[in-house]
Each structure stands twice: as structure tokens, then as C-alpha cells.
Coordinates of C-alpha atoms and ligand atoms in Angstrom, one line a residue:
Chain A
M1 CA -70.2 11.8 -3.5
S2 CA -72.8 9.9 -1.4
E3 CA -72.2 6.2 -0.7
H4 CA -75.2 5.5 -3.0
A5 CA -73.8 7.5 -5.9
G6 CA -70.3 6.0 -5.2
R7 CA -71.6 2.4 -5.3
A8 CA -73.4 3.1 -8.6
R9 CA -70.3 4.6 -10.1
F10 CA -68.0 1.6 -8.9
A11 CA -70.4 -0.8 -10.5
A12 CA -70.4 1.2 -13.7
I13 CA -66.5 1.3 -13.7
I14 CA -66.4 -2.5 -13.3
E15 CA -69.1 -2.9 -15.9
A16 CA -67.4 -0.8 -18.5
D17 CA -63.9 -2.5 -17.8
E18 CA -62.5 0.8 -16.7
K19 CA -60.1 1.2 -13.8
V20 CA -60.9 1.9 -10.2
E21 CA -58.6 4.6 -8.9
P22 CA -57.6 5.3 -5.2
R23 CA -60.0 8.3 -4.7
D24 CA -63.0 6.4 -6.1
W25 CA -65.5 4.8 -3.7
M26 CA -65.0 1.1 -3.5
P27 CA -66.7 -1.6 -1.3
D28 CA -64.8 -2.4 1.9
E29 CA -64.3 -6.0 0.8
Y30 CA -63.1 -5.0 -2.6
R31 CA -60.4 -2.9 -0.8
A32 CA -59.7 -5.7 1.7
N33 CA -59.4 -8.2 -1.1
L34 CA -57.0 -6.2 -3.1
I35 CA -54.8 -5.4 0.0
R36 CA -54.6 -9.1 0.6
Q37 CA -53.8 -9.9 -3.1
M38 CA -51.3 -7.1 -3.6
A39 CA -49.6 -7.5 -0.2
Q40 CA -49.2 -11.2 -1.0
H41 CA -47.8 -10.5 -4.4
A42 CA -45.3 -7.8 -3.0
H43 CA -44.2 -10.2 -0.3
S44 CA -43.7 -12.9 -2.9
E45 CA -41.2 -10.7 -4.8
V46 CA -39.3 -10.1 -1.7
I47 CA -39.2 -13.5 -0.3
G48 CA -38.4 -14.7 -3.8
M49 CA -35.0 -12.8 -3.6
Q50 CA -33.9 -15.4 -1.1
P51 CA -33.6 -18.7 -3.1
E52 CA -31.9 -16.9 -5.9
A53 CA -29.7 -14.9 -3.7
N54 CA -28.6 -18.2 -2.4
W55 CA -26.6 -18.7 -5.6
I56 CA -25.3 -15.1 -6.4
T57 CA -22.0 -15.7 -4.5
R58 CA -21.6 -19.1 -6.2
A59 CA -22.5 -18.2 -9.8
P60 CA -20.3 -20.2 -12.2
T61 CA -19.1 -17.1 -14.3
L62 CA -19.0 -13.3 -13.9
M63 CA -21.6 -12.9 -16.6
R64 CA -24.2 -15.4 -14.8
K65 CA -23.3 -13.5 -11.6
A66 CA -24.1 -10.2 -13.0
I67 CA -27.2 -11.4 -14.6
L68 CA -28.5 -13.0 -11.6
I69 CA -27.7 -9.9 -9.4
A70 CA -29.7 -7.7 -11.8
K71 CA -32.6 -10.1 -11.7
V72 CA -32.7 -10.2 -7.9
Q73 CA -32.4 -6.4 -8.0
D74 CA -35.4 -6.3 -10.2
E75 CA -37.4 -8.4 -7.8
A76 CA -36.7 -6.0 -5.0
G77 CA -37.8 -3.2 -7.3
H78 CA -41.0 -5.2 -8.1
G79 CA -41.7 -5.5 -4.3
L80 CA -41.3 -1.7 -3.9
Y81 CA -43.7 -0.9 -6.9
L82 CA -46.2 -3.4 -5.4
Y83 CA -46.0 -2.0 -1.9
S84 CA -46.4 1.5 -3.1
A85 CA -49.4 0.3 -5.3
A86 CA -50.9 -1.3 -2.2
E87 CA -50.2 1.8 -0.1
T88 CA -52.8 3.7 -2.3
L89 CA -55.4 1.6 -0.5
G90 CA -54.5 3.2 2.8
V91 CA -52.2 0.8 4.4
S92 CA -48.4 1.4 5.0
R93 CA -45.6 -0.9 3.8
D94 CA -44.5 -1.3 7.5
E95 CA -48.0 -2.6 8.4
L96 CA -47.8 -5.0 5.4
Q97 CA -44.5 -6.2 6.3
E98 CA -45.5 -6.7 9.9
M99 CA -48.3 -9.0 8.7
L100 CA -45.7 -11.0 6.7
H101 CA -43.4 -11.4 9.6
S102 CA -46.3 -12.5 11.9
G103 CA -47.6 -14.9 9.3
R104 CA -50.9 -13.2 9.0
Q105 CA -50.2 -12.5 5.3
K106 CA -48.7 -15.0 2.9
Y107 CA -46.3 -15.2 -0.1
S108 CA -46.1 -17.6 -2.9
S109 CA -45.4 -21.0 -1.6
I110 CA -43.0 -21.7 -4.5
F111 CA -40.3 -19.9 -2.6
N112 CA -40.4 -22.3 0.3
Y113 CA -38.5 -24.8 -1.9
P114 CA -34.7 -24.8 -1.6
T115 CA -32.2 -24.0 -4.5
L116 CA -29.9 -27.0 -4.4
S117 CA -27.9 -26.6 -7.5
W118 CA -26.9 -24.1 -10.0
A119 CA -29.6 -25.5 -12.3
D120 CA -32.3 -24.5 -9.8
V121 CA -31.6 -20.9 -10.7
G122 CA -32.2 -21.7 -14.3
A123 CA -35.3 -23.6 -13.3
I124 CA -36.7 -20.7 -11.3
G125 CA -36.2 -18.1 -14.2
W126 CA -37.8 -20.5 -16.6
L127 CA -40.6 -22.1 -14.7
V128 CA -41.3 -19.8 -11.7
D129 CA -40.9 -16.5 -13.6
G130 CA -42.5 -18.1 -16.5
A131 CA -45.6 -19.0 -14.5
A132 CA -45.5 -15.5 -12.9
I133 CA -45.6 -14.0 -16.2
V134 CA -48.6 -15.9 -17.3
N135 CA -50.3 -14.6 -14.2
Q136 CA -49.1 -11.1 -14.4
I137 CA -50.0 -10.6 -18.1
V138 CA -53.5 -11.2 -17.3
L139 CA -53.3 -9.0 -14.2
Q140 CA -52.5 -6.1 -16.4
G141 CA -56.2 -6.1 -17.0
T142 CA -57.2 -6.1 -13.4
S143 CA -59.8 -3.5 -12.2
Y144 CA -57.6 -1.6 -9.9
G145 CA -55.6 1.2 -11.8
P146 CA -52.5 1.2 -9.6
Y147 CA -52.2 -2.6 -9.5
S148 CA -52.7 -2.8 -13.2
R149 CA -50.2 -0.1 -13.9
A150 CA -47.6 -1.9 -11.6
M151 CA -48.2 -5.1 -13.6
V152 CA -47.5 -3.4 -16.9
K153 CA -44.2 -2.0 -15.5
I154 CA -43.3 -5.5 -14.0
C155 CA -44.1 -7.5 -17.1
K156 CA -41.5 -5.6 -19.1
E157 CA -38.8 -6.9 -16.8
E158 CA -40.2 -10.4 -16.4
S159 CA -39.6 -11.5 -19.9
F160 CA -35.8 -10.9 -19.4
H161 CA -36.1 -13.2 -16.2
A162 CA -37.7 -16.1 -18.0
R163 CA -35.2 -15.7 -20.8
Q164 CA -32.1 -15.8 -18.5
G165 CA -33.5 -18.9 -16.9
Y166 CA -34.2 -20.7 -20.0
S167 CA -30.6 -19.7 -21.2
I168 CA -29.0 -21.3 -18.1
M169 CA -31.0 -24.4 -18.8
M170 CA -30.0 -24.4 -22.4
A171 CA -26.3 -24.1 -21.6
L172 CA -26.7 -27.1 -19.2
V173 CA -28.4 -29.4 -21.6
E174 CA -25.8 -28.6 -24.2
G175 CA -23.1 -29.5 -21.6
S176 CA -21.6 -32.5 -19.9
D177 CA -23.7 -35.4 -18.6
E178 CA -23.2 -34.1 -15.1
Q179 CA -24.8 -30.7 -16.2
K180 CA -27.7 -32.5 -18.1
A181 CA -28.4 -34.5 -14.9
M182 CA -28.3 -31.3 -12.9
A183 CA -31.0 -29.7 -15.3
Q184 CA -33.2 -32.8 -15.1
D185 CA -32.9 -32.9 -11.3
A186 CA -34.0 -29.3 -11.2
I187 CA -37.1 -29.8 -13.4
D188 CA -37.9 -32.9 -11.4
R189 CA -38.1 -30.8 -8.2
W190 CA -39.6 -27.6 -9.6
W191 CA -42.2 -28.8 -12.1
W192 CA -45.0 -29.6 -9.6
P193 CA -44.4 -26.6 -7.3
A194 CA -44.6 -24.4 -10.4
L195 CA -47.9 -25.7 -11.3
M196 CA -49.1 -25.1 -7.8
M197 CA -48.3 -21.4 -8.2
F198 CA -51.7 -20.9 -9.9
G199 CA -53.6 -22.0 -6.7
P200 CA -56.1 -24.8 -6.1
H201 CA -58.9 -25.7 -8.4
D202 CA -61.3 -22.8 -8.7
A203 CA -64.0 -24.6 -6.8
E204 CA -61.6 -24.9 -3.8
S205 CA -60.4 -21.3 -3.9
S206 CA -62.0 -19.1 -1.3
H207 CA -61.5 -15.7 -3.0
S208 CA -61.9 -16.8 -6.6
E209 CA -65.4 -16.1 -7.4
R210 CA -65.7 -12.6 -5.9
S211 CA -62.4 -11.6 -7.4
M212 CA -63.7 -12.7 -10.7
A213 CA -66.9 -10.6 -10.3
W214 CA -64.9 -7.6 -9.4
K215 CA -62.5 -8.2 -12.2
I216 CA -59.6 -8.1 -9.9
K217 CA -59.0 -11.6 -11.2
R218 CA -59.8 -12.1 -14.9
I219 CA -59.0 -15.8 -15.7
K220 CA -59.5 -18.7 -13.5
N221 CA -56.7 -20.7 -11.7
D222 CA -57.2 -23.8 -13.9
D223 CA -57.2 -21.9 -17.1
L224 CA -54.0 -20.0 -16.3
R225 CA -52.4 -23.1 -15.3
Q226 CA -53.3 -24.7 -18.6
M227 CA -51.9 -21.7 -20.5
F228 CA -48.6 -22.2 -18.6
V229 CA -48.6 -26.0 -19.3
D230 CA -49.3 -25.5 -23.0
Q231 CA -46.5 -23.0 -23.4
T232 CA -43.9 -24.8 -21.2
V233 CA -44.2 -28.5 -22.3
P234 CA -42.7 -27.8 -25.8
Q235 CA -40.0 -25.8 -24.3
A236 CA -39.0 -28.7 -22.0
H237 CA -39.0 -31.1 -24.9
Y238 CA -36.9 -28.7 -26.8
L239 CA -34.5 -28.9 -24.1
G240 CA -34.6 -32.6 -24.1
L241 CA -35.9 -32.7 -20.5
T242 CA -38.4 -35.2 -19.2
I243 CA -41.3 -33.8 -17.4
P244 CA -41.9 -35.6 -14.2
D245 CA -45.6 -36.5 -14.9
P246 CA -46.3 -40.0 -16.3
D247 CA -49.8 -38.9 -17.0
L248 CA -48.9 -36.0 -19.2
E249 CA -50.4 -36.4 -22.7
F250 CA -51.4 -34.3 -25.7
D251 CA -55.1 -34.0 -26.3
E252 CA -55.4 -34.0 -30.0
E253 CA -59.1 -32.7 -29.8
T254 CA -58.5 -29.7 -27.7
G255 CA -54.8 -29.0 -28.5
H256 CA -54.0 -28.9 -24.9
W257 CA -51.4 -30.7 -22.8
R258 CA -53.3 -32.8 -20.0
I259 CA -51.4 -33.1 -16.8
G260 CA -51.8 -35.7 -14.1
E261 CA -53.2 -34.8 -10.6
I262 CA -51.4 -32.3 -8.6
D263 CA -50.5 -33.5 -5.1
W264 CA -52.8 -31.1 -3.2
D265 CA -51.7 -32.6 0.1
E266 CA -48.3 -31.1 -0.5
F267 CA -49.9 -27.8 -1.7
W268 CA -51.9 -27.2 1.4
R269 CA -49.1 -28.4 3.7
T270 CA -46.8 -25.8 2.2
I271 CA -49.3 -23.1 2.4
K272 CA -50.1 -23.9 6.1
G273 CA -46.4 -23.6 6.9
D274 CA -44.9 -26.9 6.6
G275 CA -43.1 -26.6 3.3
P276 CA -39.4 -27.3 3.2
L277 CA -38.2 -23.8 4.2
N278 CA -41.3 -21.7 5.3
R279 CA -39.6 -21.0 8.7
E280 CA -36.2 -20.2 7.4
R281 CA -37.6 -17.7 4.8
I282 CA -39.5 -15.8 7.3
A283 CA -36.6 -16.0 9.9
H284 CA -34.3 -14.6 7.3
K285 CA -36.6 -11.8 6.5
V286 CA -37.3 -11.0 10.2
K287 CA -33.6 -11.0 11.0
A288 CA -32.8 -8.5 8.2
W289 CA -35.6 -6.3 9.4
E290 CA -34.6 -6.6 13.1
D291 CA -30.9 -6.1 12.4
G292 CA -31.8 -3.0 10.3
R293 CA -34.0 -1.4 13.0
W294 CA -31.2 0.8 14.4
V295 CA -30.5 2.0 10.8
R296 CA -34.0 3.1 10.2
E297 CA -34.2 4.7 13.5
A298 CA -31.0 6.7 12.8
A299 CA -32.3 7.8 9.4
T300 CA -35.5 9.1 11.0
E301 CA -33.6 10.8 13.8
Y302 CA -31.1 12.4 11.3
A303 CA -33.9 13.7 9.2
R304 CA -35.5 15.2 12.4
K305 CA -32.2 17.0 13.2
Q306 CA -31.9 18.2 9.6
R307 CA -35.4 19.7 9.7
A308 CA -34.6 21.3 13.2
R309 CA -31.4 22.8 11.8
L310 CA -33.1 24.0 8.6
G311 CA -35.9 25.5 10.8
K312 CA -33.3 27.3 13.0
S313 CA -31.3 28.8 10.0
A314 CA -34.6 29.9 8.1
Chain B
M1 CA 6.6 -14.9 -4.5
N2 CA 6.6 -13.1 -7.9
T3 CA 4.5 -10.0 -7.8
L4 CA 3.5 -10.4 -11.3
T5 CA 0.1 -12.4 -11.4
T6 CA 0.2 -12.6 -15.1
R7 CA 3.0 -12.7 -17.7
T8 CA 3.0 -8.9 -18.6
P9 CA 3.2 -5.9 -16.4
L10 CA 0.2 -4.3 -18.0
A11 CA -2.1 -7.3 -17.5
T12 CA -0.9 -7.5 -13.9
Y13 CA -1.6 -3.9 -13.4
V14 CA -5.2 -4.3 -14.8
V15 CA -5.7 -7.5 -12.9
R16 CA -5.1 -5.7 -9.5
H17 CA -7.9 -3.2 -10.2
A18 CA -10.0 -6.0 -11.5
D19 CA -9.5 -7.8 -8.2
D20 CA -10.5 -5.0 -6.1
N21 CA -13.8 -4.7 -7.9
V22 CA -14.5 -8.4 -8.1
I23 CA -13.8 -9.1 -4.4
L24 CA -16.0 -6.0 -3.2
G25 CA -18.7 -7.1 -5.7
Q26 CA -18.7 -10.5 -4.1
R27 CA -18.7 -9.0 -0.5
L28 CA -21.7 -6.8 -1.5
A29 CA -23.4 -9.7 -3.2
E30 CA -23.4 -11.5 0.1
Y31 CA -25.5 -8.8 1.7
I32 CA -28.3 -8.8 -0.9
S33 CA -31.6 -9.6 0.8
R34 CA -30.1 -8.8 4.2
A35 CA -30.3 -4.9 4.0
P36 CA -32.4 -2.7 6.5
E37 CA -34.8 -1.7 3.9
L38 CA -35.8 -2.7 0.4
E39 CA -34.3 0.4 -1.0
E40 CA -30.9 -0.6 0.4
D41 CA -31.1 -4.0 -1.1
L42 CA -31.5 -2.4 -4.4
A43 CA -28.8 0.0 -3.8
V44 CA -26.3 -2.8 -2.6
A45 CA -27.2 -5.0 -5.6
N46 CA -26.7 -2.0 -7.9
F47 CA -23.2 -1.4 -6.4
A48 CA -22.4 -5.1 -6.6
L49 CA -23.4 -5.1 -10.3
D50 CA -21.2 -2.0 -11.0
H51 CA -18.1 -3.5 -9.5
I52 CA -18.6 -6.9 -11.0
G53 CA -19.1 -5.0 -14.4
V54 CA -15.9 -3.1 -14.0
A55 CA -14.1 -6.4 -13.1
Q56 CA -15.5 -8.1 -16.2
H57 CA -14.2 -5.4 -18.4
L58 CA -10.8 -5.3 -16.8
F59 CA -10.4 -9.2 -16.7
A60 CA -11.4 -9.4 -20.4
Y61 CA -8.8 -6.7 -21.2
A62 CA -6.1 -8.6 -19.1
S63 CA -6.8 -11.8 -20.8
A64 CA -6.4 -10.1 -24.2
V65 CA -3.2 -8.6 -23.2
E66 CA -1.8 -11.7 -21.6
G67 CA -3.0 -13.6 -24.6
D68 CA -2.2 -17.1 -23.4
G69 CA -5.7 -18.5 -23.4
R70 CA -6.8 -17.7 -19.8
D71 CA -10.2 -16.0 -20.1
A72 CA -11.9 -13.4 -18.0
D73 CA -13.4 -16.2 -15.8
A74 CA -10.4 -18.1 -15.4
L75 CA -8.6 -15.0 -14.1
A76 CA -11.5 -14.2 -11.8
M77 CA -12.1 -17.6 -10.5
L78 CA -9.2 -19.9 -11.0
R79 CA -6.2 -18.3 -9.4
S80 CA -5.0 -19.3 -6.0
E81 CA -5.4 -17.2 -2.9
R82 CA -1.8 -15.8 -3.1
E83 CA -2.3 -14.7 -6.7
Y84 CA -5.2 -12.3 -5.9
T85 CA -3.8 -8.7 -5.6
N86 CA -6.9 -6.8 -4.3
L87 CA -6.6 -4.3 -1.4
L88 CA -7.2 -5.9 1.9
L89 CA -10.1 -3.4 2.6
V90 CA -12.4 -4.9 0.0
E91 CA -12.1 -8.4 1.4
Q92 CA -13.0 -7.4 4.9
P93 CA -16.3 -9.0 6.0
H94 CA -19.0 -6.8 7.4
A95 CA -20.7 -7.3 10.7
D96 CA -23.4 -4.8 10.2
F97 CA -24.7 -2.1 7.8
A98 CA -22.3 0.4 9.3
E99 CA -19.3 -1.8 8.2
V100 CA -20.9 -2.2 4.8
M101 CA -21.0 1.6 4.3
A102 CA -17.7 2.4 5.9
R103 CA -15.8 -0.1 3.7
Q104 CA -17.9 1.3 0.7
C105 CA -17.2 4.9 1.6
F106 CA -13.5 4.5 1.9
F107 CA -13.2 2.7 -1.2
D108 CA -15.5 4.8 -3.2
A109 CA -13.6 7.9 -2.2
Y110 CA -10.5 6.2 -3.6
Q111 CA -12.1 4.9 -6.8
V112 CA -13.4 8.4 -7.7
L113 CA -10.0 9.8 -7.6
L114 CA -8.3 6.7 -9.3
W115 CA -10.9 6.5 -12.1
R116 CA -10.7 10.2 -12.6
R117 CA -7.0 10.0 -13.1
L118 CA -7.2 6.9 -15.3
S119 CA -9.9 8.4 -17.5
A120 CA -6.7 10.1 -19.1
S121 CA -4.7 7.0 -19.4
T122 CA -2.6 6.6 -22.6
D123 CA -4.1 3.1 -22.6
E124 CA -7.5 3.5 -24.5
T125 CA -9.1 0.4 -22.9
I126 CA -8.2 1.6 -19.4
A127 CA -9.3 5.1 -20.2
G128 CA -12.6 3.8 -21.5
V129 CA -13.4 1.7 -18.3
A130 CA -12.2 4.6 -16.1
Q131 CA -14.6 7.1 -17.9
R132 CA -17.6 4.9 -17.0
A133 CA -16.5 3.8 -13.7
V134 CA -15.8 7.3 -12.4
K135 CA -19.5 8.1 -12.8
E136 CA -20.6 4.9 -10.9
A137 CA -18.1 5.6 -8.3
T138 CA -19.2 9.2 -7.9
Y139 CA -22.8 8.0 -7.4
H140 CA -21.6 5.1 -5.0
L141 CA -19.8 7.7 -2.8
R142 CA -22.8 9.9 -2.6
H143 CA -24.8 7.1 -1.4
S144 CA -22.2 5.5 1.0
S145 CA -21.1 8.9 2.4
G146 CA -24.8 9.8 2.9
W147 CA -25.1 6.7 5.2
V148 CA -21.8 7.4 7.1
V149 CA -23.3 10.9 7.9
R150 CA -26.8 9.8 8.7
L151 CA -25.6 7.1 10.8
G152 CA -22.8 9.1 12.5
D153 CA -25.1 11.9 13.2
G154 CA -28.3 9.8 13.9
T155 CA -29.0 8.2 17.2
D156 CA -26.4 7.3 20.1
E157 CA -26.5 3.7 18.9
S158 CA -25.9 4.4 15.4
H159 CA -23.2 6.9 16.2
G160 CA -21.4 4.2 18.3
R161 CA -21.8 1.6 15.5
M162 CA -20.6 3.9 12.7
Q163 CA -17.6 5.0 14.8
H164 CA -16.8 1.4 15.4
A165 CA -17.1 0.6 11.7
V166 CA -14.8 3.5 10.8
D167 CA -12.3 2.4 13.4
R168 CA -12.4 -1.2 12.2
M169 CA -11.8 -0.4 8.5
W170 CA -9.5 2.4 9.1
R171 CA -6.2 0.3 9.1
F172 CA -7.0 -0.9 5.6
T173 CA -7.1 2.4 4.1
G174 CA -3.4 3.3 4.0
E175 CA -2.6 0.5 1.6
M176 CA -4.6 2.3 -1.1
F177 CA -1.8 4.9 -1.4
E178 CA 1.2 2.6 -1.4
G179 CA 2.9 2.4 -4.6
D180 CA 5.3 -0.3 -5.9
D181 CA 7.6 -0.7 -8.8
L182 CA 4.7 -1.7 -11.1
D183 CA 2.7 1.4 -10.2
R184 CA 5.7 3.6 -10.8
E185 CA 6.3 1.9 -14.2
M186 CA 2.7 2.3 -15.3
A187 CA 2.6 5.9 -14.1
A188 CA 5.8 6.6 -16.1
L189 CA 4.2 5.2 -19.1
G190 CA 1.1 7.4 -18.8
V191 CA -0.9 4.2 -18.4
G192 CA -1.4 4.2 -14.6
V193 CA -1.1 6.5 -11.6
E194 CA 1.1 6.9 -8.6
P195 CA -1.2 5.8 -5.7
A196 CA 0.4 8.3 -3.4
D197 CA -0.8 11.1 -5.7
L198 CA -4.3 10.4 -4.6
E199 CA -3.8 10.4 -0.9
E200 CA -4.1 14.0 -0.1
E201 CA -7.5 14.5 -1.8
W202 CA -8.8 11.2 -0.3
Q203 CA -7.8 12.5 3.1
A204 CA -9.6 15.7 2.5
T205 CA -12.7 14.0 1.3
V206 CA -12.8 11.6 4.1
D207 CA -12.1 14.1 6.7
S208 CA -15.0 16.3 5.6
I209 CA -17.4 13.3 5.6
L210 CA -16.2 12.2 9.1
E211 CA -16.6 15.8 10.3
E212 CA -20.1 16.1 9.0
A213 CA -21.0 12.7 10.6
T214 CA -19.7 14.0 13.9
L215 CA -17.2 11.0 13.9
T216 CA -13.7 11.0 15.1
R217 CA -10.9 10.3 12.7
P218 CA -9.1 7.2 14.0
A219 CA -5.7 7.9 15.6
D220 CA -4.5 4.5 14.9
P221 CA -1.3 5.0 12.9
Y222 CA -0.9 1.3 12.2
Q223 CA -1.8 0.5 8.5
A224 CA -2.0 -3.1 7.3
T225 CA -0.4 -4.0 4.0
G226 CA 0.1 -6.9 1.7
G227 CA -2.8 -7.2 -0.7
R228 CA -0.9 -6.1 -3.8
R229 CA 1.5 -8.6 -3.1
G230 CA -0.9 -11.5 -2.5
L231 CA -0.6 -11.5 1.3
H232 CA -4.1 -11.4 2.5
T233 CA -6.1 -11.5 5.7
E234 CA -7.7 -15.0 6.4
F235 CA -11.0 -13.7 5.1
L236 CA -10.2 -13.9 1.4
G237 CA -9.6 -17.6 1.3
R238 CA -13.3 -18.3 2.5
L239 CA -14.6 -15.7 0.1
L240 CA -12.8 -17.4 -2.7
A241 CA -13.9 -20.9 -1.7
E242 CA -17.5 -19.9 -2.3
M243 CA -16.8 -17.7 -5.3
Q244 CA -14.7 -20.3 -7.0
W245 CA -16.7 -23.2 -6.0
M246 CA -18.4 -24.1 -9.4
Q247 CA -15.4 -23.5 -11.4
R248 CA -13.3 -25.7 -9.2
S249 CA -15.7 -28.6 -8.8
Y250 CA -16.7 -28.8 -12.6
G251 CA -13.7 -27.9 -14.5
G252 CA -13.7 -26.7 -18.0
L253 CA -17.4 -26.6 -18.5
T254 CA -19.4 -23.9 -20.2
W255 CA -22.2 -22.3 -18.2
Ligands
FE2_1 FE1 -40.9 -10.2 -10.1
FE2_2 FE1 -39.1 -12.1 -12.1

């Protein structure tokens, strides 16, 4: 197909709300934009394993331990799906990891915050996975086929993540004063960072407009954030927790909860590398990767020997 | 010190197998997010989950048999170090991926044989756990032995590391086949097995793995012992300090 025909077909696919597939012609910037977004998404799944893995060995009961392991295992699986979906765009997982390690690609800033108590594991499932679900449900409708299908698969598992988080919070608020305080402390620290997960106001988002036009992105950052706020505020009230926002109020006219202003300085500072644990998260990841180098080399070498042996016997 | 960790021989017998699984599950859980590849993080998490699942079932059963109000979590998390009766092998820390897999492979080879035999236990609950666990252990062994072979027969570096890991874990393997009075009592009832009956097949399995891996079977005849009597290496206490921390810090709460 000539580039001219390809371009026309691409435009038609987007226009008709159909899916762009790996073999279809696509604009270079569309490809680059997708690679950036999908890689960032995959990296977030993988880096996101760390704050929760921090509590697996200290989980209070065997049941909670097992559920948390299963959740972290799911996140590793999500990372895998997303890396393979990104690979359909002509980049390798190793290249993408390299860009994560060198800081050229980012991951969700939320994972730069520390998990300081068991309640944080609940807050992450409830708020962070909750926010991720809002985002990911919409991304099922994204224009790139492999990304959309990865989202469908992932969304099925995410609802379990949010539920287990909410269930941890529920047990805490039904528990002792100490447990309630732990739950309140967790929402105090995680509420604002969770709202920041939806990104800056659309006017300040460098990729937003083009992504909307290409239907990679279907709903604006502020609208997604509003969806999350509207679904989460009643849950917090049900738990008997106070949301750390003095300006929060219900707008009778629109039926939406209105939040106060997000601390955008903190948002940009964390994105630029100066959040509480940015350096540690990357260092942990790089160390695992470097420590595993000899293992990966050995697997490659063993596979080579096996091929040679099979070749000889054939 | 009394070798009975509970009031009844049956519960004590069940607890020792639960201890093996919860402690190894805990060790594996430490490794999640630190594996050489994402696929191995998944596999290690999967193993940890399986071991903890077995432990959950066995502790719940021991709790029911004991019948004095200690639940599964209290058994798992609120005993003292000297009351844990796991094998020394499973409490050993791992310095690298080769040690994770050597420990796993030796234990998996034992668990496959143990659960296969216990699948026919006259105790229905034990038999039920064993029938599920033997499938998991078989899958684990395929994975762990696969890595022992790949690393043993990979590069010079991986060969050296894998040999070192095998050498390091080897002296904790003999303990798997030591029997005590409780094992004999349970075997006589048809509930349990004599550990010694598993040894020959274990040696054969492990020999063939090591041979394929081009590794040398360690000559070290010294074999450590004590786990079943609650005499541990210093490593267990620190593992327990972490595992028990929540239950110890906040007594009697529901999570
Ligand atoms: Fe996920
Ligand atoms: Fe999740």
C-alpha cells in the first residue's frame, strides 16, 4: 500500500472508531506517542510491585499475605501483557526497560510514595487501583488494537485489586482505634497523590490534544479525575474516613463533588525525580536487572547449546 | 524441649509440614520484584502462593484437630522460634537466583514424593491437601530443575554459581529423610510416611538433574539436623521477626 493510501486508510479507521492493527500504516508520531504511553503504562505496573511487595512479608494474616502475593503477581502479568503489546510497534522489551532504567521513560508517580503501614496496602488497592481502573476502562476504547485488548484483559483483574484494598480498609475501620487511625493516616497520605494520577489539567498536558484526536486517549484528564472523585468520596464516607480536603463539597446543581486545588508543585517535583522514593524505586529495579544479567546470559547460552546439540543429532 | 508443638500427635505432624510450606513461602515472597526477568517474578510469586496455600490448609486442619482455640494464623504467626518444626533447608536465605532455585529444586523433589505418598493417607484431609499439592510440586520441580540445568550447563559464571548454590544447600537435604517417633507413629497408622522411604527416589531424581546440569554431586557427608525438634539456624529468628511483626505488635485484632 502506498503511503498515500495508508494515510487515508488510517484516517478512515480513526474516523470509524475501528482499531489500528500492527500491520496498518500509521503516522510516525502516532507510533511514537503510543510507544511512550504503553511503555509508561507497563513500567508503572512493574514499578508498582515494589510498594506493595514491601508488605508481603509482613502481611498480618496468611489470607492477606496470599491475596497480596496474588495481586502483585497480577501486576507483573500486566507488565508483561503491556510490554508485548508495545513490542507490536517495533520496540523490544529490553529497549523499553533500558529507557526506564536510564530515566528516559517514566512511570506513574504514585509509586514514588512510600508504604508506611499495612493500611497503605489497603489504600493502594482502593485508591490507586481504583484510579487505574477508571483510566483503564476508558482505555479499552483506545484506537490501537493490541493496547485496547490488553486493557480488556487487565480490567478483569483490576476489580479484584480494588476490592481487596477496600476490604482491607473495611477491616481497619471496623477494628480498634489504632486500626482506624492507621486507615485515616493512609487516606491522608494517598488521597492527593491518587488524584494526581490523572495528570495535569488538560491545558498543561503536552500530549493530551493530539492523543484525543487520534483516539488514543478518549476522555480528558480532568473528566477522568472527576469520575474517580465522584465514585470514591461516597466510599470514603461509608468507611467513616475524612478526606483530607477542606474545600471538598458536593455541587447540588451538577451532582459532582468539587475538590480543592491540587498541589501542582508537588506533582511536577515528583515527576521530575524529586518525589520521596524516585531514586530508590529505580535503583531497586536496576539492581534486580543487573543481578539477573548472568542468569539471562546463561539462559541464552544454554539455548544456543541445545540448538547445536539438536542440530548435530538431526 | 517437648517435640510436640501442639497437644496432639496428629496436629503436630500436620504443623511440621505446614511449617515447611509457610517458611519457604515467606522466603520466596522476599524475592518478589527482585528476579532476573518479569517471568521469574511471576513464577516465584506463584510458588510462594502455592506454598502459603498449602500452609493455610494444613494450619487450619491442625487448629481443628487441636481444638483449643488457636486458629491457623495463631499457629502460623504466634509461636516462638523453638516451636517451629520446619526443615532447615527452607529457612535458608538466598544470596542469588541460583540459591533460590537450588533450595527450591531440592525441596520440590522431596515434596513431589511426600505428597504423592500422602495422597493415599488414611486421613482424608491430609490426602485432600496432598492430592492438590502433588500437582503444584510437580510443576514447581519442572521449573526449578529446569533452571538448575540451564544455569549448570549455561555459561562458566552460571555453572560456578549453580555449583556453589548446590554445595551450600546440600547439607540441609539429609534432614528431609530423618524420621522420628512421630513419623513412625503416623506411618503405622497409615496417616503419614516414613521419610526414609522417600530417600532413594529423591537421590535418583536429584542425581539425574545434577548430571544433566553438568554439576558435581557434593561429597560433603556432613548433614545438618534439628529443624523437626525446633533447633534452627540463626536465620529463622529474623524471618519470624518480620513475618510475625503485625501479629506481635497489635495483639488480638482482626485484619
Ligand atoms: Fe495492574
Ligand atoms: Fe492493579
